[in-house]
């Protein structure tokens, strides 16, 4: 075999040696590089196992692959793709391309925790050589497909997270918010990443090629010339390009080591398979990137050394599946120009028509023809193998030829873009179509091109049609991309979905919607008349909790504790968010299982607070209706609360525990043990932290108010469980705040405990208003009183009185700056308190403007209670006249209590009525204050 090809490239070597001597003034490094490239091509061509170099998503590679597979008909196809992705390839027939083969791991073992989740994707389009190889191998009897590249686990073992990127982002690419992020932040793996790694080389090629980005250079100088070339020419040119980029790559030691390890891995796997099966290398085909085809590692070839040891995989459990992809997602992930993959799809269809090469398509593939599938399954006999000859010299010397058919195509493009522009609001006419046609030819001539490319046409259309304004939401550049094929979004078929995704579609089937389609669909659920739709409602609420916001969005209806749905309306876009739904399937077999796992993960996270654990308890009750899980997480919330040393989460804890307590009191015969323990432990916990919180500058008024709200609202339950009220009284007595809002909050707590009367509180406020030095700080006291409505809602009328007095007595320089603070306080931290104030103010103030002038505030017209009692006694009251007029009620109560004493007649000189209130009027005064709020 070596002697057959010994002199294949001798003529080319001589020409390159003379060129190196001419341009470099003698033999030097240039000669070594040029001759080394030829040696690399010769080395790969002479390999007994045929190497087929490709470039990812290249129509020329796909056409050459389809042609070669029909000619050679190999029995084994070795493919550069992660070896653990092999079981998924048969499911491609159930999908609409483009899709991506994905490996996914949510829990990592052996990698840094911050890398989680791990994701590796390999996009596959119809205009790709890898799809042609896969379709041929899977639909042709007796053909074996072997994936030989490193596994998904080794991708992360060998690489840092940033080393797998496909080069710098193109400056002409659309902004990130406009790109289709169907791949998320997954690491991309593709066959044949051909792009210069030497920045100066790429800049040189773009400058002299008169193009703006790498995708345009490749289309012009590689894709079009190789579109209808023969096998030997295609193969040698691709090997030449791969060797050139390899030898001119910068010395990134890590990246070079990873590339070489991949090549060692692939050749080691191929030799292992050849030794195990006894297959003749002549019956095999190795499909890999042109960059790896020109390898010089010792393990290269079927006769290479076997010194490379493949490391064992980590303990990470990987899940595999297919996710939808799109042209825009591929372009964004691999740094390609916007629209380049769509243009490649258009060129692929054109090449298939021109060359009459029959491509391979998987049987059952969406859009596939049965006749072609059958013909691909039973190809004719292989063509005889001929020794390759030197095709590089002729290819490099041949000038580009003008294809006359492109003029008709260009004219059709020009007419179509004008039609599309008029539909989008542009004032375009037939003259613009002629201008676009002529300008495209002019731009191609200025750029030394034999014929205009789609990129030249795009520039010409922007120049002639768009001018300086864009009337609609789409500019001309985007219209050209749509006209060239647009952003095609793939779809994973029902049969290829994971069990969870299929279960979701089955459960939502009663809605009667085509959930596989992209776009938003409206679902109406009349659960009152169709009770079976309640299961759909349950699934939708869980999907809303688990998936991105736009996947399932409620329009009407809500889910609250203790309430059952009646009617709901949803906007669903499960087809658009199919990737997110599929990745849910990697976490479990049902959405209930996934939701339970996530709630546990959230609750048991080391950064979880009592508030977040209570939220998990509420979600478990609300979505899963699981008493078992709620009790488990509630017990854990008790442990987390006991370990907390701050009051940051007190407002959220108060809000959620109140809601859960109200739910259990109305729906359960007895309270769960965990919530009783939570109330008891929380009572002691917040009593301990209360004195410190009053003096801590980091603790806000809202947080301290929430602590008091927990203590006062849970007091009856805590006392019934054995807590001592003295602990709360001591905590309040030990609190000595210095800030005005917290001082007002402390006064409110003392009123609630009975340590401070309303008269004393009113006197304190009057004292503050009467002190000119304290008047500027009085609004801060009022802010504290507003927050005090959380723990002491009975002070609502007093807060209205205090605010009214402030408006009446505070000077404008103090009052006006405080008003925005009051509004901000009510909006941010007191949204639930504002209705209390509004309701009380509506009850207190007159309802009509005319009555306002004669209106006297009740706190000004209310007489003193003790004076009323004295006047009442001095007036010679005749006792309880109503009771004497209707004694039957008193007789019934006396009989109930067992009192049989007869009625007595009041004698002159003896006190009339109840004598005890006369001797001890303090009790009656306190009762009146409590009842009337005086």
PDB file of N, CA, C and O in Angstrom, residues 150-172:
ATOM      1  N   UNK A 150     -14.682  10.464  22.773  1.00  0.00           N
ATOM      2  CA  UNK A 150     -14.751  10.409  24.231  1.00  0.00           C
ATOM      3  C   UNK A 150     -16.197  10.499  24.708  1.00  0.00           C
ATOM      4  O   UNK A 150     -17.059  11.077  24.040  1.00  0.00           O
ATOM      5  N   UNK A 151     -16.464   9.958  25.860  1.00  0.00           N
ATOM      6  CA  UNK A 151     -17.809  10.007  26.423  1.00  0.00           C
ATOM      7  C   UNK A 151     -18.112  11.394  26.966  1.00  0.00           C
ATOM      8  O   UNK A 151     -17.217  12.246  27.111  1.00  0.00           O
ATOM      9  N   UNK A 152     -19.369  11.611  27.277  1.00  0.00           N
ATOM     10  CA  UNK A 152     -19.767  12.898  27.851  1.00  0.00           C
ATOM     11  C   UNK A 152     -19.058  13.144  29.168  1.00  0.00           C
ATOM     12  O   UNK A 152     -18.722  14.290  29.507  1.00  0.00           O
ATOM     13  N   UNK A 153     -18.815  12.080  29.926  1.00  0.00           N
ATOM     14  CA  UNK A 153     -18.113  12.237  31.193  1.00  0.00           C
ATOM     15  C   UNK A 153     -16.687  12.713  30.961  1.00  0.00           C
ATOM     16  O   UNK A 153     -16.173  13.559  31.699  1.00  0.00           O
ATOM     17  N   UNK A 154     -16.022  12.198  29.914  1.00  0.00           N
ATOM     18  CA  UNK A 154     -14.647  12.608  29.628  1.00  0.00           C
ATOM     19  C   UNK A 154     -14.578  14.030  29.079  1.00  0.00           C
ATOM     20  O   UNK A 154     -13.518  14.671  29.166  1.00  0.00           O
ATOM     21  N   UNK A 155     -15.681  14.536  28.511  1.00  0.00           N
ATOM     22  CA  UNK A 155     -15.687  15.928  28.061  1.00  0.00           C
ATOM     23  C   UNK A 155     -15.345  16.845  29.220  1.00  0.00           C
ATOM     24  O   UNK A 155     -14.560  17.790  29.090  1.00  0.00           O
ATOM     25  N   UNK A 156     -15.921  16.563  30.384  1.00  0.00           N
ATOM     26  CA  UNK A 156     -15.674  17.401  31.548  1.00  0.00           C
ATOM     27  C   UNK A 156     -14.437  16.957  32.314  1.00  0.00           C
ATOM     28  O   UNK A 156     -13.853  17.739  33.057  1.00  0.00           O
ATOM     29  N   UNK A 157     -14.038  15.707  32.159  1.00  0.00           N
ATOM     30  CA  UNK A 157     -12.792  15.280  32.783  1.00  0.00           C
ATOM     31  C   UNK A 157     -11.585  15.956  32.150  1.00  0.00           C
ATOM     32  O   UNK A 157     -10.646  16.356  32.838  1.00  0.00           O
ATOM     33  N   UNK A 158     -11.618  16.104  30.821  1.00  0.00           N
ATOM     34  CA  UNK A 158     -10.450  16.608  30.107  1.00  0.00           C
ATOM     35  C   UNK A 158     -10.465  18.118  29.916  1.00  0.00           C
ATOM     36  O   UNK A 158      -9.430  18.717  29.690  1.00  0.00           O
ATOM     37  N   UNK A 159     -11.627  18.714  29.964  1.00  0.00           N
ATOM     38  CA  UNK A 159     -11.734  20.135  29.615  1.00  0.00           C
ATOM     39  C   UNK A 159     -12.125  20.976  30.810  1.00  0.00           C
ATOM     40  O   UNK A 159     -12.895  20.540  31.660  1.00  0.00           O
ATOM     41  N   UNK A 160     -11.658  22.211  30.827  1.00  0.00           N
ATOM     42  CA  UNK A 160     -12.270  23.240  31.653  1.00  0.00           C
ATOM     43  C   UNK A 160     -13.556  23.666  30.969  1.00  0.00           C
ATOM     44  O   UNK A 160     -13.761  23.415  29.780  1.00  0.00           O
ATOM     45  N   UNK A 161     -14.443  24.335  31.698  1.00  0.00           N
ATOM     46  CA  UNK A 161     -15.745  24.652  31.138  1.00  0.00           C
ATOM     47  C   UNK A 161     -15.671  25.524  29.900  1.00  0.00           C
ATOM     48  O   UNK A 161     -16.522  25.474  29.032  1.00  0.00           O
ATOM     49  N   UNK A 162     -14.643  26.333  29.774  1.00  0.00           N
ATOM     50  CA  UNK A 162     -14.612  27.295  28.671  1.00  0.00           C
ATOM     51  C   UNK A 162     -13.829  26.812  27.468  1.00  0.00           C
ATOM     52  O   UNK A 162     -13.801  27.480  26.440  1.00  0.00           O
ATOM     53  N   UNK A 163     -13.189  25.626  27.559  1.00  0.00           N
ATOM     54  CA  UNK A 163     -12.307  25.240  26.465  1.00  0.00           C
ATOM     55  C   UNK A 163     -13.024  24.575  25.315  1.00  0.00           C
ATOM     56  O   UNK A 163     -12.417  24.302  24.289  1.00  0.00           O
ATOM     57  N   UNK A 164     -14.304  24.254  25.480  1.00  0.00           N
ATOM     58  CA  UNK A 164     -15.021  23.564  24.418  1.00  0.00           C
ATOM     59  C   UNK A 164     -15.763  24.545  23.512  1.00  0.00           C
ATOM     60  O   UNK A 164     -16.502  24.142  22.625  1.00  0.00           O
ATOM     61  N   UNK A 165     -15.613  25.855  23.741  1.00  0.00           N
ATOM     62  CA  UNK A 165     -16.320  26.827  22.922  1.00  0.00           C
ATOM     63  C   UNK A 165     -15.811  26.787  21.504  1.00  0.00           C
ATOM     64  O   UNK A 165     -14.682  26.406  21.238  1.00  0.00           O
ATOM     65  N   UNK A 166     -16.632  27.198  20.580  1.00  0.00           N
ATOM     66  CA  UNK A 166     -16.311  27.073  19.161  1.00  0.00           C
ATOM     67  C   UNK A 166     -15.663  28.323  18.612  1.00  0.00           C
ATOM     68  O   UNK A 166     -15.840  28.674  17.465  1.00  0.00           O
ATOM     69  N   UNK A 167     -14.882  28.999  19.398  1.00  0.00           N
ATOM     70  CA  UNK A 167     -14.200  30.178  18.887  1.00  0.00           C
ATOM     71  C   UNK A 167     -14.890  31.444  19.304  1.00  0.00           C
ATOM     72  O   UNK A 167     -15.946  31.432  19.939  1.00  0.00           O
ATOM     73  N   UNK A 168     -14.316  32.576  18.983  1.00  0.00           N
ATOM     74  CA  UNK A 168     -14.890  33.848  19.389  1.00  0.00           C
ATOM     75  C   UNK A 168     -16.217  34.106  18.702  1.00  0.00           C
ATOM     76  O   UNK A 168     -16.468  33.689  17.587  1.00  0.00           O
ATOM     77  N   UNK A 169     -17.091  34.791  19.418  1.00  0.00           N
ATOM     78  CA  UNK A 169     -18.400  35.124  18.854  1.00  0.00           C
ATOM     79  C   UNK A 169     -18.243  36.110  17.708  1.00  0.00           C
ATOM     80  O   UNK A 169     -17.408  36.996  17.737  1.00  0.00           O
ATOM     81  N   UNK A 170     -19.034  35.898  16.677  1.00  0.00           N
ATOM     82  CA  UNK A 170     -18.937  36.766  15.516  1.00  0.00           C
ATOM     83  C   UNK A 170     -19.490  38.144  15.832  1.00  0.00           C
ATOM     84  O   UNK A 170     -20.549  38.271  16.460  1.00  0.00           O
ATOM     85  N   UNK A 171     -18.818  39.187  15.413  1.00  0.00           N
ATOM     86  CA  UNK A 171     -19.332  40.529  15.716  1.00  0.00           C
ATOM     87  C   UNK A 171     -20.648  40.837  15.039  1.00  0.00           C
ATOM     88  O   UNK A 171     -21.394  41.700  15.498  1.00  0.00           O
ATOM     89  N   UNK A 172     -20.965  40.142  13.929  1.00  0.00           N
ATOM     90  CA  UNK A 172     -22.215  40.396  13.226  1.00  0.00           C
ATOM     91  C   UNK A 172     -23.349  39.501  13.709  1.00  0.00           C
ATOM     92  O   UNK A 172     -24.445  39.534  13.165  1.00  0.00           O
TER      93      UNK A 172
END
